[in-house]
PDB file of C-alpha atoms in Angstrom:
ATOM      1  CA  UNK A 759      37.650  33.776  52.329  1.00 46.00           C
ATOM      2  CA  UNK A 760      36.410  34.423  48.627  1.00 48.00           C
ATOM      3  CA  UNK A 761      38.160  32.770  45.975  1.00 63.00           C
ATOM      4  CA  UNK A 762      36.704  34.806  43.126  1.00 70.00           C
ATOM      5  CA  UNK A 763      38.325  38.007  42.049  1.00 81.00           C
ATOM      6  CA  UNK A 764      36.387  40.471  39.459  1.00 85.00           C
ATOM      7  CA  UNK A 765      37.552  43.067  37.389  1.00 87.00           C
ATOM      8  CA  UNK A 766      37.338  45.434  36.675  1.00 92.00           C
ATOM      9  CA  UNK A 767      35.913  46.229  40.499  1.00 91.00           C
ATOM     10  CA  UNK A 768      33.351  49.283  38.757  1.00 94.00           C
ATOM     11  CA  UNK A 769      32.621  49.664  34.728  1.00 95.00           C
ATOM     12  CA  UNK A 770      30.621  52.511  33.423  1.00 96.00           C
ATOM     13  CA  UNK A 771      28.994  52.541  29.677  1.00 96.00           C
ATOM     14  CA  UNK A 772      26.773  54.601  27.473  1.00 97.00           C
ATOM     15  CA  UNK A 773      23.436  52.603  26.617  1.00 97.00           C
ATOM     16  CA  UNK A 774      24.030  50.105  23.592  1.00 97.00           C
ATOM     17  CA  UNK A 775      27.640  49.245  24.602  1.00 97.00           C
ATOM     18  CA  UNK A 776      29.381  46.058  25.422  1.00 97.00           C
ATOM     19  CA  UNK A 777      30.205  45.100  29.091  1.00 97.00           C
ATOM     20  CA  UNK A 778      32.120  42.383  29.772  1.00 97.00           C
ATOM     21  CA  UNK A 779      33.724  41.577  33.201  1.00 96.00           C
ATOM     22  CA  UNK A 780      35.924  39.015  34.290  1.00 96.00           C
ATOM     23  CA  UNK A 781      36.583  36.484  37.407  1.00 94.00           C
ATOM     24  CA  UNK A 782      39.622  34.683  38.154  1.00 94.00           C
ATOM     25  CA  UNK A 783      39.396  32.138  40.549  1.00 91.00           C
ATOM     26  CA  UNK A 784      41.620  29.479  42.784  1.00 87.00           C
ATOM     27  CA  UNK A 785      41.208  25.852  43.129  1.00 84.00           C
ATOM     28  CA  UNK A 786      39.458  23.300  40.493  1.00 86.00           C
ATOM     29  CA  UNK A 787      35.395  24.108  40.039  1.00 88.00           C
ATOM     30  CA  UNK A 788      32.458  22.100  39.277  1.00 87.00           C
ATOM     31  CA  UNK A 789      31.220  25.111  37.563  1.00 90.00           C
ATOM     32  CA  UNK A 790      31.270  28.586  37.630  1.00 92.00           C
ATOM     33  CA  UNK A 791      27.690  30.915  38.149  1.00 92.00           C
ATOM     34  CA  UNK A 792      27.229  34.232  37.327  1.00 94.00           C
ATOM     35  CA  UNK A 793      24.908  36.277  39.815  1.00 95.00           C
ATOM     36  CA  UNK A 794      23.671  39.750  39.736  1.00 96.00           C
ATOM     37  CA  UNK A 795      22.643  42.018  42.798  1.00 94.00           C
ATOM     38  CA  UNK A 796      20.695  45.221  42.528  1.00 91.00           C
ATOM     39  CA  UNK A 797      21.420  47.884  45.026  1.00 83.00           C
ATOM     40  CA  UNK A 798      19.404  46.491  48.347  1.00 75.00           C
ATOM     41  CA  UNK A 799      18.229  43.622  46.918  1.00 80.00           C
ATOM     42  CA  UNK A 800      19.177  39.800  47.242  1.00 85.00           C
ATOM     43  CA  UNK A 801      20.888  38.127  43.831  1.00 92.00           C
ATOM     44  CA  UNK A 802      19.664  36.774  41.246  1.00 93.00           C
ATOM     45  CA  UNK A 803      21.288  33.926  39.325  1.00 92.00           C
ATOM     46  CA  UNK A 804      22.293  34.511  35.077  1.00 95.00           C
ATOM     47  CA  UNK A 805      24.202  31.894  33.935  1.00 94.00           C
ATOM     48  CA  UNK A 806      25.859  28.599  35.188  1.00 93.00           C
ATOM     49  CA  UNK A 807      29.196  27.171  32.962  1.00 94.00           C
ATOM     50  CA  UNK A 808      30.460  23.719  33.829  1.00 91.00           C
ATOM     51  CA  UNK A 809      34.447  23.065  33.969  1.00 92.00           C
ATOM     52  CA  UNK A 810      34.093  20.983  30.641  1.00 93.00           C
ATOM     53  CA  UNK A 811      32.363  24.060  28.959  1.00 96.00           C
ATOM     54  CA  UNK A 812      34.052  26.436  27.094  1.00 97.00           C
ATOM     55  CA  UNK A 813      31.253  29.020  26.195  1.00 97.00           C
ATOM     56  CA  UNK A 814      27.648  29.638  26.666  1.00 97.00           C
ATOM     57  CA  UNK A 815      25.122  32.142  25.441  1.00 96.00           C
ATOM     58  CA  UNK A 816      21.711  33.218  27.412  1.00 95.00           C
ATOM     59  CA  UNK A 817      19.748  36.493  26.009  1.00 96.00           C
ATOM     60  CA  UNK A 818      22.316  38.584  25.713  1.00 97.00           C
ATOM     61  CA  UNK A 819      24.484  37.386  28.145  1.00 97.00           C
ATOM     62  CA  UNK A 820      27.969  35.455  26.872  1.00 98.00           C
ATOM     63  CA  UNK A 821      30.196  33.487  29.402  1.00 98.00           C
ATOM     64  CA  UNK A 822      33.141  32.081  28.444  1.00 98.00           C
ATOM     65  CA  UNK A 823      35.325  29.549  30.950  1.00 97.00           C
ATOM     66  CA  UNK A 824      39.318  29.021  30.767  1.00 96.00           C
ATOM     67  CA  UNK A 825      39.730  26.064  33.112  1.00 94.00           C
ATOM     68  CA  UNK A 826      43.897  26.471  32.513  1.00 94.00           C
ATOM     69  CA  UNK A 827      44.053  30.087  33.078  1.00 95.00           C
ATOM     70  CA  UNK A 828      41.152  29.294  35.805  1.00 94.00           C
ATOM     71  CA  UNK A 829      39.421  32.623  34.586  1.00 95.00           C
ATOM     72  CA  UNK A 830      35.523  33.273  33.336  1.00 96.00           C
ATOM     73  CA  UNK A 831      34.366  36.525  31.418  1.00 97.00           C
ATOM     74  CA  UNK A 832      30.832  37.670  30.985  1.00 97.00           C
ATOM     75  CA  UNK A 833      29.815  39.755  28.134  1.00 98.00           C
ATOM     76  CA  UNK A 834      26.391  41.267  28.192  1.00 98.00           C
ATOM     77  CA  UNK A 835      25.475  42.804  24.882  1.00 97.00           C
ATOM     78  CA  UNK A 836      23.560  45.649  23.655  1.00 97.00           C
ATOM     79  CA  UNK A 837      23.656  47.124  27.173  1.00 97.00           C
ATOM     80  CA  UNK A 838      20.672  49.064  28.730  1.00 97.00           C
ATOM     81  CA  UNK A 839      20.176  51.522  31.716  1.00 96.00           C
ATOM     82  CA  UNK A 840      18.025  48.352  33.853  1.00 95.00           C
ATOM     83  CA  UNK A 841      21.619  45.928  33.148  1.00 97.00           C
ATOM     84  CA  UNK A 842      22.665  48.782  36.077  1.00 97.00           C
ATOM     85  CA  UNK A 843      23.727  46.455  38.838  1.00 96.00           C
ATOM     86  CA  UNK A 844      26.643  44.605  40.812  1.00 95.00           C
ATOM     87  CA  UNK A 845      27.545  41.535  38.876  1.00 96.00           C
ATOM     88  CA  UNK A 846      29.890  38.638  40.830  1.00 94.00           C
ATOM     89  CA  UNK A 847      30.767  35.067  39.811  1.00 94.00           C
ATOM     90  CA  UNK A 848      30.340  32.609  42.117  1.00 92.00           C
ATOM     91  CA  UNK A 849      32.902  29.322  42.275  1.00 90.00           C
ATOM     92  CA  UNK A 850      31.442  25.980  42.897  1.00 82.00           C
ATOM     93  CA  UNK A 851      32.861  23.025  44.641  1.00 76.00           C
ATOM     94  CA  UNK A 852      32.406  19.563  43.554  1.00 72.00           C
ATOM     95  CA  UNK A 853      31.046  18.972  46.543  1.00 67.00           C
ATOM     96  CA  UNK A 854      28.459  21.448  45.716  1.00 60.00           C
ATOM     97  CA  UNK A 855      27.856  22.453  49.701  1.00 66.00           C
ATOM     98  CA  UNK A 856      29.524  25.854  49.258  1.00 73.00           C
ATOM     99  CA  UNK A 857      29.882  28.613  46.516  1.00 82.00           C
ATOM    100  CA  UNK A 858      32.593  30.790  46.479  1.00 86.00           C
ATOM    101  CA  UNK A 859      31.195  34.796  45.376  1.00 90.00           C
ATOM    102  CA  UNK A 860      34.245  37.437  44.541  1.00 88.00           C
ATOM    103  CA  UNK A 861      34.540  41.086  45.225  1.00 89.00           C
ATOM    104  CA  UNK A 862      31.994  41.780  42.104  1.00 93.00           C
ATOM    105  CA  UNK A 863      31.960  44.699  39.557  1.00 95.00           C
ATOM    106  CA  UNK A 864      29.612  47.434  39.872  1.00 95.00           C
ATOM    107  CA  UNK A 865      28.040  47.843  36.303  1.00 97.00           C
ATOM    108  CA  UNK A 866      26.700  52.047  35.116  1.00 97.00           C
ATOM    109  CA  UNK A 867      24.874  51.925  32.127  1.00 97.00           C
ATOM    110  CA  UNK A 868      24.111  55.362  31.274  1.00 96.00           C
ATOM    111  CA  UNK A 869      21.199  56.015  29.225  1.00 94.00           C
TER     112      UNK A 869
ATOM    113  CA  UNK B 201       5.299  31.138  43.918  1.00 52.00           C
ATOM    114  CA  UNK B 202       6.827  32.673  46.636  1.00 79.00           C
ATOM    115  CA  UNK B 203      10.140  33.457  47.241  1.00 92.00           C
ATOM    116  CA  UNK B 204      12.485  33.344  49.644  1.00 95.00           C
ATOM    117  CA  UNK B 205      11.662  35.925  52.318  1.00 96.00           C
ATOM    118  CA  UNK B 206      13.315  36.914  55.139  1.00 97.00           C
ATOM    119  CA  UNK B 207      12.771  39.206  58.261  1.00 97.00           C
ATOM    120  CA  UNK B 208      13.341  41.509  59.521  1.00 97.00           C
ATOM    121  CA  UNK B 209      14.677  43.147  56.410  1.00 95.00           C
ATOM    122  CA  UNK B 210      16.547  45.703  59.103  1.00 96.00           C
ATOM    123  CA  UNK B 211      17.899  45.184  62.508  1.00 97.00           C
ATOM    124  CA  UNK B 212      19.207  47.630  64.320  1.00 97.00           C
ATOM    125  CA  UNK B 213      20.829  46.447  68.018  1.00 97.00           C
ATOM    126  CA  UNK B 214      23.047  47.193  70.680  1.00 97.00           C
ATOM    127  CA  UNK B 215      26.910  45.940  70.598  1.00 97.00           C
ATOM    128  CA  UNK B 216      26.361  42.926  73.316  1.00 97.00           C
ATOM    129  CA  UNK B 217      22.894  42.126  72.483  1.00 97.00           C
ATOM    130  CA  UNK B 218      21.771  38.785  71.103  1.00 98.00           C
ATOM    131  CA  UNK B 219      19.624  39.019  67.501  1.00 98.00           C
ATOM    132  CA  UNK B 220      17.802  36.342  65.285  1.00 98.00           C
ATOM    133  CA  UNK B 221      17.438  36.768  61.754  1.00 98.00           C
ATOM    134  CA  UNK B 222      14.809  34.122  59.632  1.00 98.00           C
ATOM    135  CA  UNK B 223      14.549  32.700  56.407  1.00 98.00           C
ATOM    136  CA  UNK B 224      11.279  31.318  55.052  1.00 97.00           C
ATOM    137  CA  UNK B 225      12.965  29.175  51.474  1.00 96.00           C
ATOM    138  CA  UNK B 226      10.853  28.012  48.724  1.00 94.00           C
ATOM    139  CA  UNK B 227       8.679  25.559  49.695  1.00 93.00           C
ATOM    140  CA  UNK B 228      10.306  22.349  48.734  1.00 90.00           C
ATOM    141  CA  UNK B 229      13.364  23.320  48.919  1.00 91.00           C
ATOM    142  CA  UNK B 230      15.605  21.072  50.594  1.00 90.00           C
ATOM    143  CA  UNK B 231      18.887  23.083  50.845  1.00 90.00           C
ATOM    144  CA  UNK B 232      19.281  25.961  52.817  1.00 93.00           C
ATOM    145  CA  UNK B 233      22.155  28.463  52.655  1.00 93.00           C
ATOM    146  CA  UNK B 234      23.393  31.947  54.952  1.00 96.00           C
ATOM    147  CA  UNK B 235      25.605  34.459  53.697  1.00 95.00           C
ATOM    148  CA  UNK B 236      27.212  37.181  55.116  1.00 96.00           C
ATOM    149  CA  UNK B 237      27.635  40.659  52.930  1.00 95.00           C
ATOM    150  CA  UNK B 238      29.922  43.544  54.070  1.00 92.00           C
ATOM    151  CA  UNK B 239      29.649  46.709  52.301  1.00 88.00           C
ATOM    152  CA  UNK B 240      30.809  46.027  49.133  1.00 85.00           C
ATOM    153  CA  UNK B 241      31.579  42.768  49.238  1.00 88.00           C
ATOM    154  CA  UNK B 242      30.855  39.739  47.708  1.00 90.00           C
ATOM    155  CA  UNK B 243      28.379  37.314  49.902  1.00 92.00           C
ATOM    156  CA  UNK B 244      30.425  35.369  52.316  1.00 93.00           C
ATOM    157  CA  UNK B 245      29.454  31.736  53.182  1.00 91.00           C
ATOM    158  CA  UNK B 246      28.403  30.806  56.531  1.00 94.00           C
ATOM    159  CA  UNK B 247      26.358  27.682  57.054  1.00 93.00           C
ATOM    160  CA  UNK B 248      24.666  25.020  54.961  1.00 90.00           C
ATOM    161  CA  UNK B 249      21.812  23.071  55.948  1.00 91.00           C
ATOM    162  CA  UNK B 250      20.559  19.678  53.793  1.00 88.00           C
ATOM    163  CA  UNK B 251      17.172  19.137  55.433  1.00 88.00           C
ATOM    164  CA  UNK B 252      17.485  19.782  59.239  1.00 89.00           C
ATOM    165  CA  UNK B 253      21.229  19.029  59.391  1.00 87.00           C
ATOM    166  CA  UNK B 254      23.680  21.520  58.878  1.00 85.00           C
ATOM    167  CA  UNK B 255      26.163  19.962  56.491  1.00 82.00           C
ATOM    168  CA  UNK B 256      28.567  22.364  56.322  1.00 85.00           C
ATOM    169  CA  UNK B 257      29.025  25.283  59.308  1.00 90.00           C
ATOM    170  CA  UNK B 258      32.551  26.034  58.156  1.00 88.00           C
ATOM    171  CA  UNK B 259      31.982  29.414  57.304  1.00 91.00           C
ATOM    172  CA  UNK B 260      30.506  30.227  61.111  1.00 94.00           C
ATOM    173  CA  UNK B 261      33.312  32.965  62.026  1.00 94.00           C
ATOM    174  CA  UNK B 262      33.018  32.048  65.662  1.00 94.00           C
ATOM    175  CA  UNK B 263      30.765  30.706  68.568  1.00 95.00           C
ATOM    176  CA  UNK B 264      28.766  33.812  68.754  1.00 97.00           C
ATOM    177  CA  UNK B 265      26.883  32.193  65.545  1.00 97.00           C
ATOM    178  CA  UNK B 266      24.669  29.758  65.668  1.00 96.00           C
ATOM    179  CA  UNK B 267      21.995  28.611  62.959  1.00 97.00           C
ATOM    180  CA  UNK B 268      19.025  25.875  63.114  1.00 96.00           C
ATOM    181  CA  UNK B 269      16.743  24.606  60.743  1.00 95.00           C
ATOM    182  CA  UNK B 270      14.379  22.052  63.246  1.00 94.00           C
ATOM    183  CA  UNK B 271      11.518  21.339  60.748  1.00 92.00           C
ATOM    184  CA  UNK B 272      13.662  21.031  57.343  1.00 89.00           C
ATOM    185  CA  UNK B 273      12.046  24.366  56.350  1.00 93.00           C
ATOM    186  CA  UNK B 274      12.162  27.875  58.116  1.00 97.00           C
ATOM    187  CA  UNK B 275      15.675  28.727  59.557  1.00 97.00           C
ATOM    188  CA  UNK B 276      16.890  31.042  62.226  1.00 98.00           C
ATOM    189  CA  UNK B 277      20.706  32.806  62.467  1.00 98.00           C
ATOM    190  CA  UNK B 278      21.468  33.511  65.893  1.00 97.00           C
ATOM    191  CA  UNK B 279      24.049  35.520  66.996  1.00 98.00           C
ATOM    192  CA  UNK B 280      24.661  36.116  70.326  1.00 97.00           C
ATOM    193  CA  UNK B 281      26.739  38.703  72.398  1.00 97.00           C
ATOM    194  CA  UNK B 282      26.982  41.102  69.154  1.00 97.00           C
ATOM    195  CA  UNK B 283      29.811  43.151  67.835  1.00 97.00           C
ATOM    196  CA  UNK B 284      29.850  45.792  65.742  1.00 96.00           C
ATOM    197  CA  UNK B 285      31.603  43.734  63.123  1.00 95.00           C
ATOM    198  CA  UNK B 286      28.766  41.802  62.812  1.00 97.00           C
ATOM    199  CA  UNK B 287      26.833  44.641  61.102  1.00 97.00           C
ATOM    200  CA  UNK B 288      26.333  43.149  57.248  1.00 96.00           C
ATOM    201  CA  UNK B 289      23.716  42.067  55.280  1.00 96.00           C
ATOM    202  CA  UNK B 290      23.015  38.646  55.820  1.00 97.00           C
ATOM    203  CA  UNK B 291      21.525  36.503  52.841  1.00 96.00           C
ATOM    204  CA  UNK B 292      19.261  33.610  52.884  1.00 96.00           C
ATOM    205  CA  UNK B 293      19.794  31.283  49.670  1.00 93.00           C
ATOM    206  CA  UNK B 294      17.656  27.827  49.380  1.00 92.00           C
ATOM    207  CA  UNK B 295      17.821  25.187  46.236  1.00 89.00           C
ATOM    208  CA  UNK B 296      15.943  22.241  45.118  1.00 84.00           C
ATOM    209  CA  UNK B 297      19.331  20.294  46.060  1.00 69.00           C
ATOM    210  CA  UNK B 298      19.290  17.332  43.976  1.00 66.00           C
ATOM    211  CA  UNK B 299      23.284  16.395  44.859  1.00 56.00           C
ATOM    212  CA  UNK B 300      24.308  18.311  41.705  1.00 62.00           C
ATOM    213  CA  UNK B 301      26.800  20.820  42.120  1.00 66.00           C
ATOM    214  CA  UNK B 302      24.612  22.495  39.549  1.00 70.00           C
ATOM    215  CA  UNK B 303      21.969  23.560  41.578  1.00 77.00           C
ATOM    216  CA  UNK B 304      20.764  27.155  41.290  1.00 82.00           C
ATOM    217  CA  UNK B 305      20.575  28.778  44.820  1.00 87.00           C
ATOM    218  CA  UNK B 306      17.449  31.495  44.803  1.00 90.00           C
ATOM    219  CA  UNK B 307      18.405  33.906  46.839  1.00 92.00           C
ATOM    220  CA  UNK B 308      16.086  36.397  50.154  1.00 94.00           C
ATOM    221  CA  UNK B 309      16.650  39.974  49.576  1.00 93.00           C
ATOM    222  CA  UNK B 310      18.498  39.884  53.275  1.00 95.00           C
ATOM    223  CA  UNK B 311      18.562  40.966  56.539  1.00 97.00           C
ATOM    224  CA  UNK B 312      20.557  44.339  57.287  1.00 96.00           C
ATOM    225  CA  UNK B 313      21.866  44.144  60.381  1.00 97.00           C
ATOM    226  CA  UNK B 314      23.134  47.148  62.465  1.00 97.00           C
ATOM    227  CA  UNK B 315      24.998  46.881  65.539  1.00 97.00           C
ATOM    228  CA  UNK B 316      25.647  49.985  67.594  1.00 96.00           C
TER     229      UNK B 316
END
């Protein structure tokens, strides 16, 4: 069963907007990844966020972590037409052996 | 260097018949993952191999699946006896596992599978 939840489940923006999209999860994480999937295509990881980590900042991208409210948000700034994709965070174990992908949000940038 | 690749990228079958999927990792790569990806889903976890082992085959839904990984490289999903609930994309993920949690899995760009 998946553990993550995103939402919301599809987000639609004009070209230069904000997105941000969030994931609540279960159980107590090592760390929390954020992956992104174009249509027909395998994933491709973004951004990793330990439990002790509050924020992080890649590019563009912003995650922050909330290990109380056991929630993660990812902000991706400036949007363009190519951030088009299906973004889903992915729960880690601290065993490591399995992550845990939600439902993912399906991400429109309209040029 | 190469990815991880993984063939056929479609499969199309028969409900009964049996079906292998493979998944070349990154060379190196000690960890090897499968996922399982309904139509808008997230991936599902099915199997994790460290080396030739499988370490963890706790997301196998039943005994129709079946994965090996003899040589601590290439790996094969086997599912036998197919139903069409098996149709999905299946993903291949493999990771320079170092025993960190942190490791980033690089992901195959699947195998769609099709059962009629």
């Amino acid at each position: 069963s998946q553990q993550g939840e995103e939402d919301p489940q599809a987000l639609s923006i004009q070209e230069g907007e904000n997105a941000t999209m969030n994931c609540s999860y279960k159980t107590s994480i090592n760390n929390l990844q954020w992956y992104r999937q174009n249509s027909g295509r395998g994933l491709v990881h973004l951004i990793l966020i330990r439990s002790n980590e509050r924020e992080k900042h890649s590019g563009r991208l912003r995650v922050t972590l909330d290990t109380s409210k056991k929630s993660s948000s990812l902000l991706i700034t400036a949007s363009r037409a190519a951030d088009t994709a299906s973004y889903f965070c992915a729960t880690v174990t601290n065993t490591g052996n399995q992550f845990y992908f939600g439902t993912g949000t399906s991400l429109t940038v309209i040029p | 260097g190469a990815g991880v690749s993984q063939t056929p990228s479609n499969k199309v079958t028969e409900k009964g018949k049996y079906v292998e999927l493979r998944c070349d990792p990154i060379s190196g790569h000690t960890a090897l993952y499968w996922y399982r990806q309904s139509l808008g889903q997230g991936p599902e976890f099915l199997i994790y191999f460290q080396g030739t082992g499988a370490a963890d085959d706790s997301g196998l839904p039943n005994d129709r699946f079946f994965a090996v990984r003899p040589e601590g490289s290439v790996s094969t999903l086997k599912i036998q006896r197919t139903e069409r609930g098996d149709s999905a994309v299946y993903l291949c993920a493999s990771s320079n596992y170092s025993g960190a949690s942190t490791d980033t899995q690089y992901f195959g760009p699947g195998t769609r599978l099709t059962v009629l």
